[in-house]
Short mmCIF file of N, CA and C in Angstrom, two decimals:
data_model
loop_
_atom_site.label_atom_id
_atom_site.label_comp_id
_atom_site.label_asym_id
_atom_site.label_seq_id
_atom_site.Cartn_x
_atom_site.Cartn_y
_atom_site.Cartn_z
N MET A 1 77.46 228.85 49.76
CA MET A 1 76.36 228.43 50.60
C MET A 1 75.93 229.62 51.47
N GLU A 2 74.66 229.85 51.55
CA GLU A 2 74.11 230.90 52.40
C GLU A 2 74.17 230.46 53.85
N LYS A 3 74.62 231.35 54.71
CA LYS A 3 74.69 231.03 56.14
C LYS A 3 73.32 231.21 56.75
N ARG A 4 72.98 230.31 57.67
CA ARG A 4 71.69 230.36 58.36
C ARG A 4 71.94 230.70 59.82
N ILE A 5 71.93 231.96 60.13
CA ILE A 5 72.23 232.42 61.48
C ILE A 5 71.24 231.85 62.50
N GLU A 6 70.04 231.48 62.04
CA GLU A 6 69.02 230.95 62.94
C GLU A 6 69.45 229.66 63.62
N VAL A 7 70.40 228.96 63.03
CA VAL A 7 70.86 227.70 63.60
C VAL A 7 71.40 227.92 65.02
N GLY A 8 71.88 229.09 65.29
CA GLY A 8 72.38 229.42 66.62
C GLY A 8 71.34 229.24 67.71
N TYR A 9 70.07 229.31 67.36
CA TYR A 9 69.01 229.10 68.35
C TYR A 9 68.96 227.65 68.82
N PHE A 10 69.45 226.73 68.02
CA PHE A 10 69.36 225.31 68.32
C PHE A 10 70.63 224.75 68.93
N LEU A 11 71.69 225.54 68.92
CA LEU A 11 72.98 225.04 69.39
C LEU A 11 73.38 225.73 70.67
N PRO A 12 74.06 225.15 71.60
CA PRO A 12 74.39 223.73 71.56
C PRO A 12 73.16 222.88 71.84
N CYS A 13 73.23 221.64 71.44
CA CYS A 13 72.12 220.72 71.68
C CYS A 13 71.99 220.50 73.18
N LYS A 14 70.82 220.72 73.69
CA LYS A 14 70.58 220.60 75.13
C LYS A 14 70.41 219.13 75.51
N VAL A 15 71.17 218.73 76.51
CA VAL A 15 71.07 217.38 77.06
C VAL A 15 70.80 217.53 78.55
N ALA A 16 69.77 216.86 79.02
CA ALA A 16 69.43 216.91 80.45
C ALA A 16 69.77 215.58 81.11
N VAL A 17 70.45 215.65 82.24
CA VAL A 17 70.78 214.47 83.02
C VAL A 17 70.30 214.74 84.43
N TYR A 18 69.47 213.83 84.95
CA TYR A 18 68.96 214.05 86.29
C TYR A 18 68.66 212.72 86.99
N GLU A 19 68.57 212.79 88.29
CA GLU A 19 68.29 211.61 89.10
C GLU A 19 66.90 211.77 89.72
N LYS A 20 66.14 210.69 89.68
CA LYS A 20 64.80 210.69 90.26
C LYS A 20 64.54 209.31 90.84
N GLU A 21 64.25 209.27 92.12
CA GLU A 21 63.94 208.01 92.79
C GLU A 21 65.01 206.95 92.53
N ASP A 22 66.26 207.33 92.72
CA ASP A 22 67.42 206.43 92.59
C ASP A 22 67.68 205.96 91.16
N ASP A 23 67.05 206.54 90.17
CA ASP A 23 67.34 206.24 88.77
C ASP A 23 67.91 207.49 88.11
N VAL A 24 68.79 207.29 87.14
CA VAL A 24 69.37 208.41 86.39
C VAL A 24 68.74 208.43 85.01
N TYR A 25 68.33 209.62 84.60
CA TYR A 25 67.69 209.80 83.30
C TYR A 25 68.53 210.74 82.45
N ILE A 26 68.58 210.43 81.16
CA ILE A 26 69.27 211.29 80.19
C ILE A 26 68.27 211.56 79.08
N GLY A 27 68.08 212.81 78.76
CA GLY A 27 67.14 213.16 77.71
C GLY A 27 67.68 214.29 76.86
N LEU A 28 67.16 214.38 75.65
CA LEU A 28 67.57 215.45 74.76
C LEU A 28 66.47 215.73 73.75
N LEU A 29 66.47 216.94 73.26
CA LEU A 29 65.58 217.28 72.17
C LEU A 29 66.22 216.78 70.88
N ASN A 30 65.43 216.21 70.01
CA ASN A 30 65.98 215.69 68.76
C ASN A 30 66.35 216.86 67.83
N PRO A 31 67.63 216.95 67.45
CA PRO A 31 68.05 218.02 66.55
C PRO A 31 67.26 218.06 65.24
N THR A 32 66.85 216.90 64.74
CA THR A 32 66.10 216.88 63.48
C THR A 32 64.76 217.58 63.62
N VAL A 33 64.13 217.44 64.77
CA VAL A 33 62.84 218.11 65.00
C VAL A 33 63.06 219.62 65.09
N LEU A 34 64.10 220.02 65.80
CA LEU A 34 64.38 221.44 65.97
C LEU A 34 64.71 222.13 64.65
N ILE A 35 65.45 221.46 63.79
CA ILE A 35 65.96 222.09 62.57
C ILE A 35 64.92 222.12 61.45
N GLU A 36 63.86 221.32 61.58
CA GLU A 36 62.83 221.24 60.52
C GLU A 36 62.25 222.60 60.15
N SER A 37 62.14 223.49 61.12
CA SER A 37 61.52 224.79 60.86
C SER A 37 62.32 225.63 59.86
N LEU A 38 63.59 225.31 59.67
CA LEU A 38 64.42 226.07 58.73
C LEU A 38 64.26 225.61 57.28
N LYS A 39 63.69 224.42 57.09
CA LYS A 39 63.45 223.88 55.75
C LYS A 39 64.71 223.96 54.87
N ASP A 40 65.79 223.39 55.39
CA ASP A 40 67.08 223.40 54.70
C ASP A 40 67.60 221.97 54.68
N ASP A 41 67.61 221.36 53.51
CA ASP A 41 68.00 219.95 53.39
C ASP A 41 69.41 219.68 53.89
N HIS A 42 70.32 220.59 53.61
CA HIS A 42 71.71 220.39 54.05
C HIS A 42 71.79 220.38 55.58
N LEU A 43 71.12 221.33 56.22
CA LEU A 43 71.13 221.37 57.68
C LEU A 43 70.39 220.17 58.28
N THR A 44 69.34 219.71 57.62
CA THR A 44 68.63 218.52 58.09
C THR A 44 69.54 217.31 58.07
N MET A 45 70.36 217.19 57.04
CA MET A 45 71.30 216.08 56.94
C MET A 45 72.31 216.14 58.10
N ILE A 46 72.81 217.32 58.38
CA ILE A 46 73.75 217.48 59.49
C ILE A 46 73.07 217.17 60.81
N ALA A 47 71.83 217.63 60.98
CA ALA A 47 71.08 217.36 62.20
C ALA A 47 70.89 215.86 62.40
N ARG A 48 70.66 215.12 61.34
CA ARG A 48 70.52 213.65 61.44
C ARG A 48 71.82 213.02 61.97
N GLU A 49 72.94 213.49 61.47
CA GLU A 49 74.23 212.96 61.92
C GLU A 49 74.46 213.29 63.39
N VAL A 50 74.16 214.52 63.77
CA VAL A 50 74.33 214.93 65.17
C VAL A 50 73.42 214.11 66.07
N GLU A 51 72.17 213.95 65.65
CA GLU A 51 71.21 213.18 66.44
C GLU A 51 71.67 211.74 66.62
N SER A 52 72.15 211.14 65.56
CA SER A 52 72.64 209.76 65.63
C SER A 52 73.79 209.64 66.63
N THR A 53 74.72 210.56 66.56
CA THR A 53 75.86 210.56 67.49
C THR A 53 75.40 210.74 68.93
N LEU A 54 74.50 211.69 69.16
CA LEU A 54 73.99 211.92 70.51
C LEU A 54 73.27 210.70 71.07
N LYS A 55 72.49 210.04 70.23
CA LYS A 55 71.78 208.83 70.68
C LYS A 55 72.77 207.71 71.03
N GLU A 56 73.84 207.60 70.27
CA GLU A 56 74.88 206.61 70.58
C GLU A 56 75.52 206.91 71.94
N VAL A 57 75.77 208.17 72.20
CA VAL A 57 76.38 208.57 73.48
C VAL A 57 75.42 208.26 74.63
N VAL A 58 74.15 208.60 74.47
CA VAL A 58 73.16 208.33 75.52
C VAL A 58 73.04 206.83 75.75
N ASP A 59 72.97 206.05 74.69
CA ASP A 59 72.87 204.59 74.83
C ASP A 59 74.10 204.01 75.52
N ALA A 60 75.27 204.53 75.20
CA ALA A 60 76.50 204.04 75.83
C ALA A 60 76.57 204.37 77.31
N ALA A 61 75.89 205.44 77.70
CA ALA A 61 75.90 205.86 79.10
C ALA A 61 74.94 205.05 79.96
N LYS A 62 74.06 204.29 79.35
CA LYS A 62 73.07 203.52 80.12
C LYS A 62 73.70 202.33 80.80
#
């Protein structure tokens, strides 16, 4: 498998947590959107798994 050094630009996945007007917000960029520019099906599949896991973590934190 050819290594895609460009993936380093997307990692680690950025997650923002902040408080505004007594509410806490959690947000993240979707890894699938970020990885699309590489046009690599294998990496897209991994990005989907990562995104799913991150969304589960965010939902559990609510």
